[in-house]
Short mmCIF file of C-alpha atoms in Angstrom, two decimals:
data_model
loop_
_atom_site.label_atom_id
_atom_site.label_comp_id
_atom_site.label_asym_id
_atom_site.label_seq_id
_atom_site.Cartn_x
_atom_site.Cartn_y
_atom_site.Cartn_z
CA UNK A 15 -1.61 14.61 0.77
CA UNK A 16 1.98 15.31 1.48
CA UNK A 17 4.32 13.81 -1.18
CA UNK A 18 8.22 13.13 0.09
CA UNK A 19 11.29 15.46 -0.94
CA UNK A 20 13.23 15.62 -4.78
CA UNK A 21 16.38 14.14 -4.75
CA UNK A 22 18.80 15.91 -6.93
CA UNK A 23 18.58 15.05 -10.87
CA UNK A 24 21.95 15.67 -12.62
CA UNK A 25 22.54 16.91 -16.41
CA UNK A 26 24.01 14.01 -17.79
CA UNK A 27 26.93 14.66 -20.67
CA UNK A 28 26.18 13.24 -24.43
CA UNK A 29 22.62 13.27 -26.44
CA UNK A 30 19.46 11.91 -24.84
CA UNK A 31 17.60 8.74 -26.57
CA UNK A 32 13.77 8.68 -26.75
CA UNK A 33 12.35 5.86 -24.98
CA UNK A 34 10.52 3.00 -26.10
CA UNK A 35 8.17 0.78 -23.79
CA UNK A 36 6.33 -1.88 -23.67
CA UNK A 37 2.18 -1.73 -24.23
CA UNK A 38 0.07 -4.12 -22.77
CA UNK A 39 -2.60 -2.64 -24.99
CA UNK A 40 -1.10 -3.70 -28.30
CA UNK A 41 1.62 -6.35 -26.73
CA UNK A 42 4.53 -4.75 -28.75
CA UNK A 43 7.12 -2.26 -27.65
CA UNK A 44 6.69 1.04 -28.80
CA UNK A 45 7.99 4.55 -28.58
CA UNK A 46 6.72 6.84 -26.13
CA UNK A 47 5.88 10.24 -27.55
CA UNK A 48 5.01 12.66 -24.67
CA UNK A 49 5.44 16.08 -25.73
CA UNK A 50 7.25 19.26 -23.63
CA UNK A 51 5.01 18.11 -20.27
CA UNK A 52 5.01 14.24 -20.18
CA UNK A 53 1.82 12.97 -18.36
CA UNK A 54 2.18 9.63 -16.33
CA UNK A 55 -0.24 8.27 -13.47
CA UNK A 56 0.98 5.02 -11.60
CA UNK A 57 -1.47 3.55 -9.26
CA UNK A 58 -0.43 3.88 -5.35
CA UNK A 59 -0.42 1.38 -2.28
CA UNK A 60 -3.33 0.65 -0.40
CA UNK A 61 -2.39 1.39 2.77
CA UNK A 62 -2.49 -1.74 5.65
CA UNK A 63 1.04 -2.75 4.29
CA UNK A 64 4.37 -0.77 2.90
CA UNK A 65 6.27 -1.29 1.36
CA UNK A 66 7.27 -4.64 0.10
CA UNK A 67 9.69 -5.24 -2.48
CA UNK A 68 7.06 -5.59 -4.94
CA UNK A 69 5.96 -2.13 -4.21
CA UNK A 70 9.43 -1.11 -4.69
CA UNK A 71 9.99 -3.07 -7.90
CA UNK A 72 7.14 -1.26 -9.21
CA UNK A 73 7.63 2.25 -8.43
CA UNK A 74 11.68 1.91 -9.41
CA UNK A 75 10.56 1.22 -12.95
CA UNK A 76 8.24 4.33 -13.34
CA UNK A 77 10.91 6.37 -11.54
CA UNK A 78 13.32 4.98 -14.52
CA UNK A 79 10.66 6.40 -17.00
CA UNK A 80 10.62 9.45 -15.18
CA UNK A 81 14.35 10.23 -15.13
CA UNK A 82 14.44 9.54 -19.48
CA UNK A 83 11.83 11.83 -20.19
CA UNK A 84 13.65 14.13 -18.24
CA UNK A 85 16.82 13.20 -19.86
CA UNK A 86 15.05 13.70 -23.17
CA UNK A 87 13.44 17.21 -22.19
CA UNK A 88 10.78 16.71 -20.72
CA UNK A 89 9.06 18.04 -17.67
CA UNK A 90 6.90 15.50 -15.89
CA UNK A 91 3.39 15.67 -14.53
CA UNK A 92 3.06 12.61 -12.35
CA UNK A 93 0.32 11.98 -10.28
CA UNK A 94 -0.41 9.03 -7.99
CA UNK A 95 -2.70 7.72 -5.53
CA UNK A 96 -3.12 6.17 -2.34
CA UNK A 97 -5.92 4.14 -1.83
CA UNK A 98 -6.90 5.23 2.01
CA UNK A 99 -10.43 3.56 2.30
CA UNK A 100 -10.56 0.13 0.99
CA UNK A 101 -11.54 -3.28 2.12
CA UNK A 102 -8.13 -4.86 2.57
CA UNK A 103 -7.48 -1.52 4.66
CA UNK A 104 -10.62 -2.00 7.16
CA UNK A 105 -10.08 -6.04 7.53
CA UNK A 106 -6.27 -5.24 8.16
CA UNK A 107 -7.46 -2.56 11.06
CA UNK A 108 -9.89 -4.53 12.30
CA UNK A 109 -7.54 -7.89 12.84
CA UNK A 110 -5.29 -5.61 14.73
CA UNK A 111 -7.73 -3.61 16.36
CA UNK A 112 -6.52 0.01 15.28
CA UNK A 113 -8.58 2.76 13.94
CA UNK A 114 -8.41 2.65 10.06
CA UNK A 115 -7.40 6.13 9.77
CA UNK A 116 -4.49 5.36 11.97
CA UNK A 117 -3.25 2.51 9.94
CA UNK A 118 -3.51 4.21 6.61
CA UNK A 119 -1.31 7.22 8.75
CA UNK A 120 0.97 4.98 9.49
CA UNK A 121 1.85 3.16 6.93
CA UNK A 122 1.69 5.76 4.17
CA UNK A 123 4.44 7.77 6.15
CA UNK A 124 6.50 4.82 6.48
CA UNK A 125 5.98 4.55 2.44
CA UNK A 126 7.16 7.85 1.82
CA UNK A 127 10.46 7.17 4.16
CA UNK A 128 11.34 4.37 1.52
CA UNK A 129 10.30 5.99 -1.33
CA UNK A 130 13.08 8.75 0.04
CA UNK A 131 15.26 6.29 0.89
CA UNK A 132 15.39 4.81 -2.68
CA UNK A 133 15.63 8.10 -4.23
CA UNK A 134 12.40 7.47 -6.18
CA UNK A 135 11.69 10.72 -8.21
CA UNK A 136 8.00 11.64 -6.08
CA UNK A 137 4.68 12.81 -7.83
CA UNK A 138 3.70 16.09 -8.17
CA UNK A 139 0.47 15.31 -7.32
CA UNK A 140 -0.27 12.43 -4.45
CA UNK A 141 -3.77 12.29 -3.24
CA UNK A 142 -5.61 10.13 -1.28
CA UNK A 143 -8.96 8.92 -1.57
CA UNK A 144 -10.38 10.65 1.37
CA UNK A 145 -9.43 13.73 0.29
CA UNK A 146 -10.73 13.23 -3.10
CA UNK A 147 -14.09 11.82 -2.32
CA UNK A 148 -15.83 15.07 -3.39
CA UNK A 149 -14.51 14.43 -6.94
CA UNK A 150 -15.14 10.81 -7.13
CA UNK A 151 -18.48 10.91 -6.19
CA UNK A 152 -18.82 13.48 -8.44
CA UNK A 153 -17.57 11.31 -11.41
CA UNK A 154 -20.05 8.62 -10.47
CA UNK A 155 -22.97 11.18 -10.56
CA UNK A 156 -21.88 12.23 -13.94
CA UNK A 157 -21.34 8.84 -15.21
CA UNK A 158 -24.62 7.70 -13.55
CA UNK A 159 -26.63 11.02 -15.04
CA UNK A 160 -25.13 10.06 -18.74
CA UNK A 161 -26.25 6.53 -18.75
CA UNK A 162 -23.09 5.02 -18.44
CA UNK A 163 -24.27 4.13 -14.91
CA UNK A 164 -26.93 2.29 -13.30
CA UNK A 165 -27.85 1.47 -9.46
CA UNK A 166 -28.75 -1.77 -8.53
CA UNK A 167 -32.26 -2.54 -7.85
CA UNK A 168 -31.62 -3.55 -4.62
CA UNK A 169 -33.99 -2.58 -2.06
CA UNK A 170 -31.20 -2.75 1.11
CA UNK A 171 -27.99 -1.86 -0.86
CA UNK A 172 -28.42 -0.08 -4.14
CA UNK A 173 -24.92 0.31 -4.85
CA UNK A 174 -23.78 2.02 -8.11
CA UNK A 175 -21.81 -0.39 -11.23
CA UNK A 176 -20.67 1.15 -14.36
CA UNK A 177 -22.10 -0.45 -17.49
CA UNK A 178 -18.81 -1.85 -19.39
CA UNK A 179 -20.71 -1.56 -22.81
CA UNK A 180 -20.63 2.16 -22.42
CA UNK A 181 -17.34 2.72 -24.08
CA UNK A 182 -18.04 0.36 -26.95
CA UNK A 183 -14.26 -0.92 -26.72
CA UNK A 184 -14.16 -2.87 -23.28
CA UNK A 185 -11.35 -5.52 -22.89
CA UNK A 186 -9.01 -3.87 -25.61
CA UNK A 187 -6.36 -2.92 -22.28
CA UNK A 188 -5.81 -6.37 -21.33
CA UNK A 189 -6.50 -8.13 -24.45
CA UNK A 190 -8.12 -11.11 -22.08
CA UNK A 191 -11.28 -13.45 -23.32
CA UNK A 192 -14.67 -13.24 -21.39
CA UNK A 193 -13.15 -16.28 -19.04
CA UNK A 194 -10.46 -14.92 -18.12
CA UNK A 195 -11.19 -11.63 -17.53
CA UNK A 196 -14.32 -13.45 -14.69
CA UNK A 197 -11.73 -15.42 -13.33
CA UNK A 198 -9.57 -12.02 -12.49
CA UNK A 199 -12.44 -10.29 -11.50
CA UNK A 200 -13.17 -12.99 -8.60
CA UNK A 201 -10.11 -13.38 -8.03
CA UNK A 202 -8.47 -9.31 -7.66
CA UNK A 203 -11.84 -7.62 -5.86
CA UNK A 204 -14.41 -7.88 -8.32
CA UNK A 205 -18.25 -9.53 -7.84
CA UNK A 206 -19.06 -11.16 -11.08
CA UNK A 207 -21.46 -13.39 -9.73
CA UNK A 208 -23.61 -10.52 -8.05
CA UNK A 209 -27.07 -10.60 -8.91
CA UNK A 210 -28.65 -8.15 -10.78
CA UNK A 211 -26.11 -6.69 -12.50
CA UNK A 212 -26.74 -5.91 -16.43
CA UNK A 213 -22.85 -7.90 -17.28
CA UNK A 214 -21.23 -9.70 -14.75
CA UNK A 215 -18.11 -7.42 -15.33
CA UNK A 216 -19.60 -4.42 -14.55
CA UNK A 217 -18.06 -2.95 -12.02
CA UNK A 218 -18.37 -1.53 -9.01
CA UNK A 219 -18.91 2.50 -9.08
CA UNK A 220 -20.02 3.62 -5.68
CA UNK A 221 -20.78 1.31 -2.53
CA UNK A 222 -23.87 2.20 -0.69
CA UNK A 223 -23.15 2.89 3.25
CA UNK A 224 -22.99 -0.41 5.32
CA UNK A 225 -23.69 -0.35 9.16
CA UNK A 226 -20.52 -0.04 10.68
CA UNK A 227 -18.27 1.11 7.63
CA UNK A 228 -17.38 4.18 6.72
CA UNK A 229 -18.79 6.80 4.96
CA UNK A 230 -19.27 10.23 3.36
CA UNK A 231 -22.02 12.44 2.06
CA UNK A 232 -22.35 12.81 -1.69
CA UNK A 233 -25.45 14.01 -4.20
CA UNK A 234 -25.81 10.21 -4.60
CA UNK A 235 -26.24 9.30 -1.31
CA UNK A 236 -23.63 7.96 1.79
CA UNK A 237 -21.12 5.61 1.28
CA UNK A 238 -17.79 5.36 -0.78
CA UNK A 239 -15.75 4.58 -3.62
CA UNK A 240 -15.09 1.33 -5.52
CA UNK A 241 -11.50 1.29 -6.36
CA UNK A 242 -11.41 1.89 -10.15
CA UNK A 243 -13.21 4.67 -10.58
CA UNK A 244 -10.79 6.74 -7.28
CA UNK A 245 -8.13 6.54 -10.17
CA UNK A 246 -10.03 7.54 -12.82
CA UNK A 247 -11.21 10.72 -11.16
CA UNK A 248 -7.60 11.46 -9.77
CA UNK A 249 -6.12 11.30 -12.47
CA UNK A 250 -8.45 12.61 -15.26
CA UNK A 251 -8.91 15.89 -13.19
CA UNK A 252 -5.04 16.63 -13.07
CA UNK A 253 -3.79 14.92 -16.14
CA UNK A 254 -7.02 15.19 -18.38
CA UNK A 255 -8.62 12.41 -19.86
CA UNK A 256 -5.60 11.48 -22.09
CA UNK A 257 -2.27 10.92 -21.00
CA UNK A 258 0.94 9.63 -21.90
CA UNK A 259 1.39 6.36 -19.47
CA UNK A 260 -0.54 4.16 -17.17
CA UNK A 261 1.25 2.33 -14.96
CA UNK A 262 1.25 -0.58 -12.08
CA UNK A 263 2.05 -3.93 -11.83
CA UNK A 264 1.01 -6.89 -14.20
CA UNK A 265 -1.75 -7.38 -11.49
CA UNK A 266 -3.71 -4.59 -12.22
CA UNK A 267 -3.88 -5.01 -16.17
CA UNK A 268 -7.18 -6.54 -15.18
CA UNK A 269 -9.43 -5.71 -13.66
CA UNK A 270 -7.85 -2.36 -12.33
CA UNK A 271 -6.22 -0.69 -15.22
CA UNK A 272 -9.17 -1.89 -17.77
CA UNK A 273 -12.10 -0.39 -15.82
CA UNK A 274 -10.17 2.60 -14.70
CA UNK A 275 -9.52 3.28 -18.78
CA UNK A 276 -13.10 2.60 -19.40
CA UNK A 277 -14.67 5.05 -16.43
CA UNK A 278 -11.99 7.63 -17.63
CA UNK A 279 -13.06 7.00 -21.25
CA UNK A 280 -16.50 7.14 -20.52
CA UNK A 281 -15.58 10.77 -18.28
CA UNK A 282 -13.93 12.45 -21.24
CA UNK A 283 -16.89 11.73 -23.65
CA UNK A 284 -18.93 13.68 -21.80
CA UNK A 285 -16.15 16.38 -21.67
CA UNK A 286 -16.15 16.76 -25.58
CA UNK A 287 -12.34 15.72 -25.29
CA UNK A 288 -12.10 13.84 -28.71
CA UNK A 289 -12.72 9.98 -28.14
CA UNK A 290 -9.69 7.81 -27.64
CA UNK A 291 -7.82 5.53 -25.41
CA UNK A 292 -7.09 7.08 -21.66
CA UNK A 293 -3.39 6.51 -22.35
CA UNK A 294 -1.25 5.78 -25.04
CA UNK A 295 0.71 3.38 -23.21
CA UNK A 296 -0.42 0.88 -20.45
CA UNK A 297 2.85 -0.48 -19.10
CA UNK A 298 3.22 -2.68 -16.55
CA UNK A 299 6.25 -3.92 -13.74
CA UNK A 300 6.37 -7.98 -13.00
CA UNK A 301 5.74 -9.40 -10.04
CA UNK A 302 8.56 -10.71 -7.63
CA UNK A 303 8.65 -13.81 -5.60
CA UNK A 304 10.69 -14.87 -2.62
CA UNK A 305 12.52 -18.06 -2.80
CA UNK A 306 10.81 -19.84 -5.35
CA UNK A 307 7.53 -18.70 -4.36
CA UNK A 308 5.05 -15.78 -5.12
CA UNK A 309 5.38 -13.47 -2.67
CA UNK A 310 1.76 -12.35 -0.87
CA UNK A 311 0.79 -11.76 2.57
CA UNK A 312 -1.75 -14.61 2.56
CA UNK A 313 1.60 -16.65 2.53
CA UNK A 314 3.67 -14.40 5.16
CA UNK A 315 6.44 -14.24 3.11
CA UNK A 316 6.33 -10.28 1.75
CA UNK A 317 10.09 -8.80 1.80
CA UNK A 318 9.73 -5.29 3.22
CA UNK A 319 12.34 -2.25 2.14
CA UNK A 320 11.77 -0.51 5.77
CA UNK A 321 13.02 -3.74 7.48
CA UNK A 322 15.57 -4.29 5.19
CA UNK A 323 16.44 -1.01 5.86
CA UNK A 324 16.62 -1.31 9.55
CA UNK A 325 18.56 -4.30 9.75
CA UNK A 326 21.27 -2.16 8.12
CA UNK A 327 21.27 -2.35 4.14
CA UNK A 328 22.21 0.78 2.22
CA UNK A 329 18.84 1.28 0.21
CA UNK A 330 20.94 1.71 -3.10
CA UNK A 331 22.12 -1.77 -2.85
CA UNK A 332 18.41 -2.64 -2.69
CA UNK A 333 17.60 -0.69 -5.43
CA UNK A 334 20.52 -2.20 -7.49
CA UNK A 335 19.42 -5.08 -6.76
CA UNK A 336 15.74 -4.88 -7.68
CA UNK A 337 17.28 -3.41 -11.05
CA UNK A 338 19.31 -6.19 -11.73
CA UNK A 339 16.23 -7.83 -13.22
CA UNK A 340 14.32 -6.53 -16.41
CA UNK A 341 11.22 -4.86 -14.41
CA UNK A 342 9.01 -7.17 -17.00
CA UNK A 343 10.15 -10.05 -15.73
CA UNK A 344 8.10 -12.24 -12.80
CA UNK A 345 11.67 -12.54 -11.08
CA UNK A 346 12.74 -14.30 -7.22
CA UNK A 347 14.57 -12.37 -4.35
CA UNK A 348 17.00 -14.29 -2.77
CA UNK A 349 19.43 -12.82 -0.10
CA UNK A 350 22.38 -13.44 -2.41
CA UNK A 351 20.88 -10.43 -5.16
CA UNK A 352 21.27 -8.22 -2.13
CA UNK A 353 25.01 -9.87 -1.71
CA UNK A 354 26.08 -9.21 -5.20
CA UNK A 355 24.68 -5.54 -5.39
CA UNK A 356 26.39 -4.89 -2.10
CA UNK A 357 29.67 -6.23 -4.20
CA UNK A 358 28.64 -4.40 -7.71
CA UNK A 359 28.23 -1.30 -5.84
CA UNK A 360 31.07 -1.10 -4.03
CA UNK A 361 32.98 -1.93 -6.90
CA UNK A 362 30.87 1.41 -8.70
CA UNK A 363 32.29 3.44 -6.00
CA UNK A 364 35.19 3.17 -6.27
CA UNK A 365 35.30 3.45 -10.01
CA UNK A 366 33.38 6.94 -10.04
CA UNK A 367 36.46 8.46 -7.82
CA UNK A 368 39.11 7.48 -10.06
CA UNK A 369 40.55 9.81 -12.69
CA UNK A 370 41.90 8.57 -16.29
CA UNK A 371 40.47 9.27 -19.73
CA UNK A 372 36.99 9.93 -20.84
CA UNK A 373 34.42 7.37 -20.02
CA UNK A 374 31.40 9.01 -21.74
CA UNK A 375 30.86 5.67 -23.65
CA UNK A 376 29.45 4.38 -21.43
CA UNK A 377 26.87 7.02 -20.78
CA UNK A 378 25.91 6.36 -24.33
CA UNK A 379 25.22 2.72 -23.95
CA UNK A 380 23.73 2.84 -20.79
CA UNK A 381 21.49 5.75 -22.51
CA UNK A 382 20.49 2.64 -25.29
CA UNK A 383 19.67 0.04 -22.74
CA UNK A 384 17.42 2.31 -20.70
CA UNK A 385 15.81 3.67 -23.94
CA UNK A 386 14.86 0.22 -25.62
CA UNK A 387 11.98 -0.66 -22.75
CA UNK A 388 13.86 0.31 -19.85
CA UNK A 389 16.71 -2.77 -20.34
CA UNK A 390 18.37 -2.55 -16.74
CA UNK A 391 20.05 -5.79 -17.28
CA UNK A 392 22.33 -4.29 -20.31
CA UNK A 393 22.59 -0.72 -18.64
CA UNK A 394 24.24 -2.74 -15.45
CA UNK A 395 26.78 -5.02 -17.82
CA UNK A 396 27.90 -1.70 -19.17
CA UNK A 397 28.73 -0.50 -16.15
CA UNK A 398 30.20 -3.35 -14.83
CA UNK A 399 32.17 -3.68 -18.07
CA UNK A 400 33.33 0.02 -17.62
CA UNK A 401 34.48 0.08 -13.79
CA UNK A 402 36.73 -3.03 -14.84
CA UNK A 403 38.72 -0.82 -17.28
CA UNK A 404 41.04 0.98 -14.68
CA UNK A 405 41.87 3.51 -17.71
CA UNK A 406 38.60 5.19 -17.54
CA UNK A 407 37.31 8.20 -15.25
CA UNK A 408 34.72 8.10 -13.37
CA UNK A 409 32.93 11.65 -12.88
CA UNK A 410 30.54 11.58 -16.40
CA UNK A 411 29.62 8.10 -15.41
CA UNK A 412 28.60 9.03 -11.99
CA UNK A 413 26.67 11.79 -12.98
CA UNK A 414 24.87 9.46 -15.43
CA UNK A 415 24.45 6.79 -13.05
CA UNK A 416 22.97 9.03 -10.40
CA UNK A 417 21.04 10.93 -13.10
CA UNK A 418 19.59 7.72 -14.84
CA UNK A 419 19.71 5.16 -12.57
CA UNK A 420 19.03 6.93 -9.82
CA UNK A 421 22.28 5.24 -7.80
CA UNK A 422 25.32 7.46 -6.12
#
């Protein structure tokens, strides 16, 4: 699958800070410690909507990780995915009557033109499910052969679940109890209360072809992917088995990024790679609401970059704006964040023209904020602070605002 174009990275002036993030795994910040290729894999859309300011929220904060470990040195392997066969995708097509090929067409193209827009660093690898079906089923053969799988015995669908006792270490992503973890799985996808099923957590490895849905051949038989394992397979065949981040938003700690860890887990075992967690850090963006309210579409009230876009709004006043809250942070849009970015930014502007003395400070302390879990919130007071003092150039801030930030 086609990614979207590279915007220009500049070398920014002064000494790079290692970066410490947040792990939902052990709930503590912690430094990241990726060595001369930094490995990251951030779960993509599912296709029958793009991309809402969630979406955006989300893939601005990896792109911030991105840009420090290549501050720091690094090169970056990062691989994501789109989800291009899915429920939410067929129920979408169907309610509109479109092919669901079409849709997924559509609206990852229309992805990538706001991921371009907002200068988002893109993956080296993006792949869609389709195209990796070959290797997922695969995965859920080779899980299935090793034990770590089991097929239902049910006579009209034997679909495939993987056994979450495999791994001996299920649960330690998310840190959740039994209860909640059910409640999540209900609630985001899952089908605890199936029958048959060895733990009601087990999920779901490989759905058995249904008349009227899609399919594709595989040595287990027709049909297609549940959604944790796509991930698992993606990324464990480009990034191996362990890797430096995991990433998403807070909605997929469970049951997405848990299951994923375990089916990748349970892959590398029979690899011989050394037993260990999938990644060293799970890290994870916060949600964003509209006007007091979580934003979903079963309310109607999803935000979407494209249209903001089209009514006129420079995309790097949306991205300021998005980064004027700490990506952890369940945070509200409101049209006056887009207001005061429009105001900050112009302001910016016309600070990086001016001439005067050095203002590498700055690039310094914006370097500390970023590094110490990606603080957005101090890295924009610093700035602000800066472009206030009329005695201070602009060019080494501009290169570090473009370079860091991602904002020109």
């Amino acid at each position: 699958m086609q990614s979207w174009p590279t915007p220009p990275v500049p070398t920014v002036p002064g000494s790079p800070i290692a970066l410490s993030l947040y792990n939902s795994a052990t709930r503590e910040v912690q430094p990241t410690t990726p060595g001369p290729v930094a490995t990251m894999y951030v779960c993509g859309i599912t296709p029958y909507d793009a991309t809402h300011l969630g979406h955006a929220a989300t893939y601005l904060a990896f792109d911030l990780v991105n840009r420090i470990w290549r501050d720091n040195g690094s090169q970056v392997h990062y691989v994501q995915n789109a989800t291009d066969i899915d429920d939410p995708l067929l129920e979408r097509a169907e309610r509109d009557d479109v092919d669901w090929r079409d849709l997924a067409a559509e609206q990852i193209q229309l992805f990538r033109e706001d991921m371009t827009a907002l200068r988002i660093l893109p993956p080296r690898d993006y792949i869609g499910a389709v195209e990796a079906m070959d290797e997922v089923s695969a995965a859920v053969s080779a899980l299935l052969d090793s034990g770590a799988a089991y097929r239902l015995d049910d006579p009209e669908y034997p679909d495939i679940y993987f056994d979450i006792t495999a791994t001996g270490r299920f649960g330690y992503e998310s840190g959740y109890d039994e209860a909640t973890m059910l409640a999540f799985s209900a609630e985001r996808g899952g089908d605890p209360g199936r029958p048959g099923k060895r733990q009601a957590l087990d999920p779901l490895l490989w759905r058995v072809e249904r008349v009227g849905e899609p399919a594709w051949e595989s040595p287990i038989g027709r049909g297609r992917p549940g959604w944790h394992i796509e991930c698992a397979a993606i990324a464990g065949n480009r990034l191996g088995f362990h890797i430096d981040l995991q990433g998403g938003g807070s909605d997929l700690i469970f049951p997405h990024h848990e299951c994923s860890a375990a089916h990748a887990e349970a892959l590398a075992a029979l690899t011989g790679v050394p037993s260990g967690h999938f990644a060293k850090h799970y890290t994870h963006a916060g949600m964003i609401g509209l006007d007091g309210e979580k934003m979903s579409k079963s309310r109607g009230n999803l935000v979407f970059a494209s249209k903001l876009r089209y009514a006129g709004v420079d995309p790097m006043v949306i991205r300021l704006a998005l980064l004027s809250g700490h990506y952890r942070s369940d945070r509200f849009w409101t049209d006056d964040l887009l207001t005061a970015a429009a105001a900050r930014l112009a302001t910016w502007r016309a600070a990086f023209a001016r001439t005067g003395a050095d203002g590498s400070g700055v690039v310094q302390t914006v370097r500390l904020a970023l590094a110490s879990d990606l603080d957005t919130v101090a890295a924009i007071d610093a700035i602000d602070v800066w472009a206030a003092d009329q005695t201070l150039g602009g060019a080494e801030v501009a290169r570090a605002v473009d370079a860091l930030l991602g904002i020109v």
